[in-house]
PDB file of C-alpha atoms in Angstrom:
ATOM      1  CA  MET A 202      70.153  38.030 -43.788  1.00  0.00           C
ATOM      2  CA  LYS A 203      71.682  38.304 -40.075  1.00  0.00           C
ATOM      3  CA  THR A 204      74.054  40.973 -41.464  1.00  0.00           C
ATOM      4  CA  ALA A 205      70.785  42.895 -42.820  1.00  0.00           C
ATOM      5  CA  ALA A 206      68.866  43.325 -39.960  1.00  0.00           C
ATOM      6  CA  ASN A 207      72.063  44.402 -38.143  1.00  0.00           C
ATOM      7  CA  SER A 208      72.604  47.158 -40.636  1.00  0.00           C
ATOM      8  CA  PRO A 209      71.305  51.046 -39.596  1.00  0.00           C
ATOM      9  CA  GLU A 210      69.880  51.122 -42.932  1.00  0.00           C
ATOM     10  CA  PHE A 211      67.334  48.295 -41.917  1.00  0.00           C
ATOM     11  CA  ASP A 212      66.788  50.478 -38.312  1.00  0.00           C
ATOM     12  CA  LYS A 213      65.703  53.145 -39.903  1.00  0.00           C
ATOM     13  CA  SER A 214      62.539  51.536 -41.404  1.00  0.00           C
ATOM     14  CA  LEU A 215      61.700  49.740 -38.518  1.00  0.00           C
ATOM     15  CA  PRO A 216      59.172  52.754 -37.783  1.00  0.00           C
ATOM     16  CA  GLU A 217      57.384  52.334 -40.785  1.00  0.00           C
ATOM     17  CA  ILE A 218      57.291  48.303 -40.728  1.00  0.00           C
ATOM     18  CA  LYS A 219      55.700  48.767 -37.497  1.00  0.00           C
ATOM     19  CA  ALA A 220      53.181  51.758 -38.588  1.00  0.00           C
ATOM     20  CA  SER A 221      52.088  48.810 -41.361  1.00  0.00           C
ATOM     21  CA  LEU A 222      51.601  45.842 -39.038  1.00  0.00           C
ATOM     22  CA  ALA A 223      49.914  47.751 -36.371  1.00  0.00           C
ATOM     23  CA  GLY A 224      46.905  46.125 -34.748  1.00  0.00           C
ATOM     24  CA  THR A 225      49.366  42.204 -36.127  1.00  0.00           C
ATOM     25  CA  THR A 226      48.949  40.331 -33.070  1.00  0.00           C
ATOM     26  CA  ILE A 227      50.249  36.146 -32.904  1.00  0.00           C
ATOM     27  CA  ASN A 228      49.305  33.335 -30.334  1.00  0.00           C
ATOM     28  CA  SER A 229      51.267  30.283 -29.921  1.00  0.00           C
ATOM     29  CA  LYS A 230      50.682  27.279 -27.377  1.00  0.00           C
ATOM     30  CA  GLU A 231      52.995  24.658 -27.194  1.00  0.00           C
ATOM     31  CA  VAL A 232      52.401  21.326 -24.999  1.00  0.00           C
ATOM     32  CA  PHE A 233      54.674  18.711 -24.432  1.00  0.00           C
ATOM     33  CA  THR A 234      53.831  15.180 -23.011  1.00  0.00           C
ATOM     34  CA  ASP A 235      55.536  12.641 -22.587  1.00  0.00           C
ATOM     35  CA  ASN A 236      53.306  10.423 -25.364  1.00  0.00           C
ATOM     36  CA  ASP A 237      51.516  13.531 -27.319  1.00  0.00           C
ATOM     37  CA  TYR A 238      52.388  17.022 -28.641  1.00  0.00           C
ATOM     38  CA  SER A 239      49.697  19.827 -29.341  1.00  0.00           C
ATOM     39  CA  SER A 240      50.462  23.009 -30.997  1.00  0.00           C
ATOM     40  CA  ASP A 241      47.649  25.808 -30.465  1.00  0.00           C
ATOM     41  CA  PHE A 242      48.430  28.965 -33.311  1.00  0.00           C
ATOM     42  CA  ASN A 243      46.662  31.640 -33.958  1.00  0.00           C
ATOM     43  CA  MET A 244      48.068  34.719 -35.995  1.00  0.00           C
ATOM     44  CA  ASN A 245      45.796  38.314 -37.253  1.00  0.00           C
ATOM     45  CA  LEU A 246      48.316  40.383 -39.881  1.00  0.00           C
ATOM     46  CA  GLN A 247      46.714  43.364 -40.383  1.00  0.00           C
ATOM     47  CA  ILE A 248      48.680  45.481 -42.781  1.00  0.00           C
ATOM     48  CA  LYS A 249      48.018  48.974 -42.968  1.00  0.00           C
ATOM     49  CA  ASP A 250      45.900  49.551 -47.132  1.00  0.00           C
ATOM     50  CA  PHE A 251      46.428  45.970 -47.898  1.00  0.00           C
ATOM     51  CA  GLY A 252      44.017  44.169 -45.615  1.00  0.00           C
ATOM     52  CA  THR A 253      43.442  41.524 -43.256  1.00  0.00           C
ATOM     53  CA  ILE A 254      44.948  37.979 -43.029  1.00  0.00           C
ATOM     54  CA  ALA A 255      43.740  35.397 -40.418  1.00  0.00           C
ATOM     55  CA  LEU A 256      45.920  31.609 -39.764  1.00  0.00           C
ATOM     56  CA  THR A 257      44.991  29.410 -36.998  1.00  0.00           C
ATOM     57  CA  MET A 258      46.165  26.346 -37.166  1.00  0.00           C
ATOM     58  CA  LYS A 259      45.760  23.181 -34.342  1.00  0.00           C
ATOM     59  CA  THR A 260      47.922  20.596 -34.499  1.00  0.00           C
ATOM     60  CA  THR A 261      48.179  17.068 -32.940  1.00  0.00           C
ATOM     61  CA  ASP A 262      50.718  13.961 -32.547  1.00  0.00           C
ATOM     62  CA  THR A 263      51.011  11.068 -30.505  1.00  0.00           C
ATOM     63  CA  LYS A 264      54.429   8.700 -29.675  1.00  0.00           C
ATOM     64  CA  SER A 265      54.695   5.797 -32.320  1.00  0.00           C
ATOM     65  CA  ASP A 266      55.411   2.676 -31.172  1.00  0.00           C
ATOM     66  CA  VAL A 267      59.252   1.441 -30.951  1.00  0.00           C
ATOM     67  CA  LYS A 268      60.340   0.221 -34.476  1.00  0.00           C
ATOM     68  CA  GLY A 269      63.271  -1.971 -34.607  1.00  0.00           C
ATOM     69  CA  ILE A 270      65.904  -1.608 -36.428  1.00  0.00           C
ATOM     70  CA  THR A 271      67.927  -4.657 -38.310  1.00  0.00           C
ATOM     71  CA  PHE A 272      71.454  -4.124 -39.438  1.00  0.00           C
ATOM     72  CA  PRO A 273      73.054  -6.652 -41.690  1.00  0.00           C
ATOM     73  CA  THR A 274      75.246  -9.289 -40.525  1.00  0.00           C
ATOM     74  CA  SER A 275      77.204  -9.501 -43.253  1.00  0.00           C
ATOM     75  CA  THR A 276      79.809  -6.846 -44.612  1.00  0.00           C
ATOM     76  CA  LEU A 277      82.436  -6.384 -47.553  1.00  0.00           C
ATOM     77  CA  LYS A 278      85.476  -4.529 -47.051  1.00  0.00           C
ATOM     78  CA  VAL A 279      86.423  -2.354 -49.855  1.00  0.00           C
ATOM     79  CA  SER A 280      89.181   0.683 -50.505  1.00  0.00           C
ATOM     80  CA  GLN A 281      87.879   3.818 -52.281  1.00  0.00           C
ATOM     81  CA  GLU A 282      89.042   2.649 -55.841  1.00  0.00           C
ATOM     82  CA  GLU A 283      87.427  -0.382 -55.412  1.00  0.00           C
ATOM     83  CA  PHE A 284      84.271   0.905 -53.997  1.00  0.00           C
ATOM     84  CA  ASN A 285      84.259   4.521 -57.075  1.00  0.00           C
ATOM     85  CA  LYS A 286      84.789   0.470 -59.692  1.00  0.00           C
ATOM     86  CA  LEU A 287      81.079  -0.918 -58.493  1.00  0.00           C
ATOM     87  CA  MET A 288      79.560   2.655 -58.211  1.00  0.00           C
ATOM     88  CA  VAL A 289      80.560   3.610 -61.889  1.00  0.00           C
ATOM     89  CA  PRO A 290      80.625   1.146 -64.272  1.00  0.00           C
ATOM     90  CA  ALA A 291      83.933   0.825 -66.939  1.00  0.00           C
ATOM     91  CA  THR A 292      84.169   3.379 -69.727  1.00  0.00           C
ATOM     92  CA  ASN A 293      86.967   2.167 -71.487  1.00  0.00           C
ATOM     93  CA  THR A 294      85.188   0.146 -74.231  1.00  0.00           C
ATOM     94  CA  THR A 295      87.765  -0.440 -76.983  1.00  0.00           C
ATOM     95  CA  ILE A 296      86.255  -0.395 -81.187  1.00  0.00           C
ATOM     96  CA  ALA A 297      88.116  -2.285 -83.168  1.00  0.00           C
ATOM     97  CA  SER A 298      89.623  -1.319 -85.974  1.00  0.00           C
ATOM     98  CA  SER A 299      88.225  -1.979 -89.568  1.00  0.00           C
ATOM     99  CA  THR A 300      89.410  -1.257 -93.268  1.00  0.00           C
ATOM    100  CA  ASN A 301      86.024   0.236 -95.041  1.00  0.00           C
ATOM    101  CA  VAL A 302      86.253   0.646 -98.552  1.00  0.00           C
ATOM    102  CA  VAL A 303      83.862   2.608-100.751  1.00  0.00           C
ATOM    103  CA  SER A 304      83.393   1.308-104.389  1.00  0.00           C
ATOM    104  CA  LYS A 305      81.646   3.070-107.468  1.00  0.00           C
TER     105      LYS A 305
END
């Protein structure tokens, strides 16, 4: 994406893109406090010979209560090989040999 945006072909297409999106506006306002966050976003996308798309988003969020995290107190130290055996069941199944006789 970065390479494409920095290419000369992209620069050549900018005037056409700007003309197609003339009149488009985007506004965003974010407010952060110690306990909450709010955002107002407005976009009025005007595309020449296509139409208009309007988008408005108002969001708020509040800080949650502190959550306690408890880690297990017991541990088990295993090697990589032991760990692999725990995660992947053994597949060395032996099938007993037998002799089958077919009679008519």
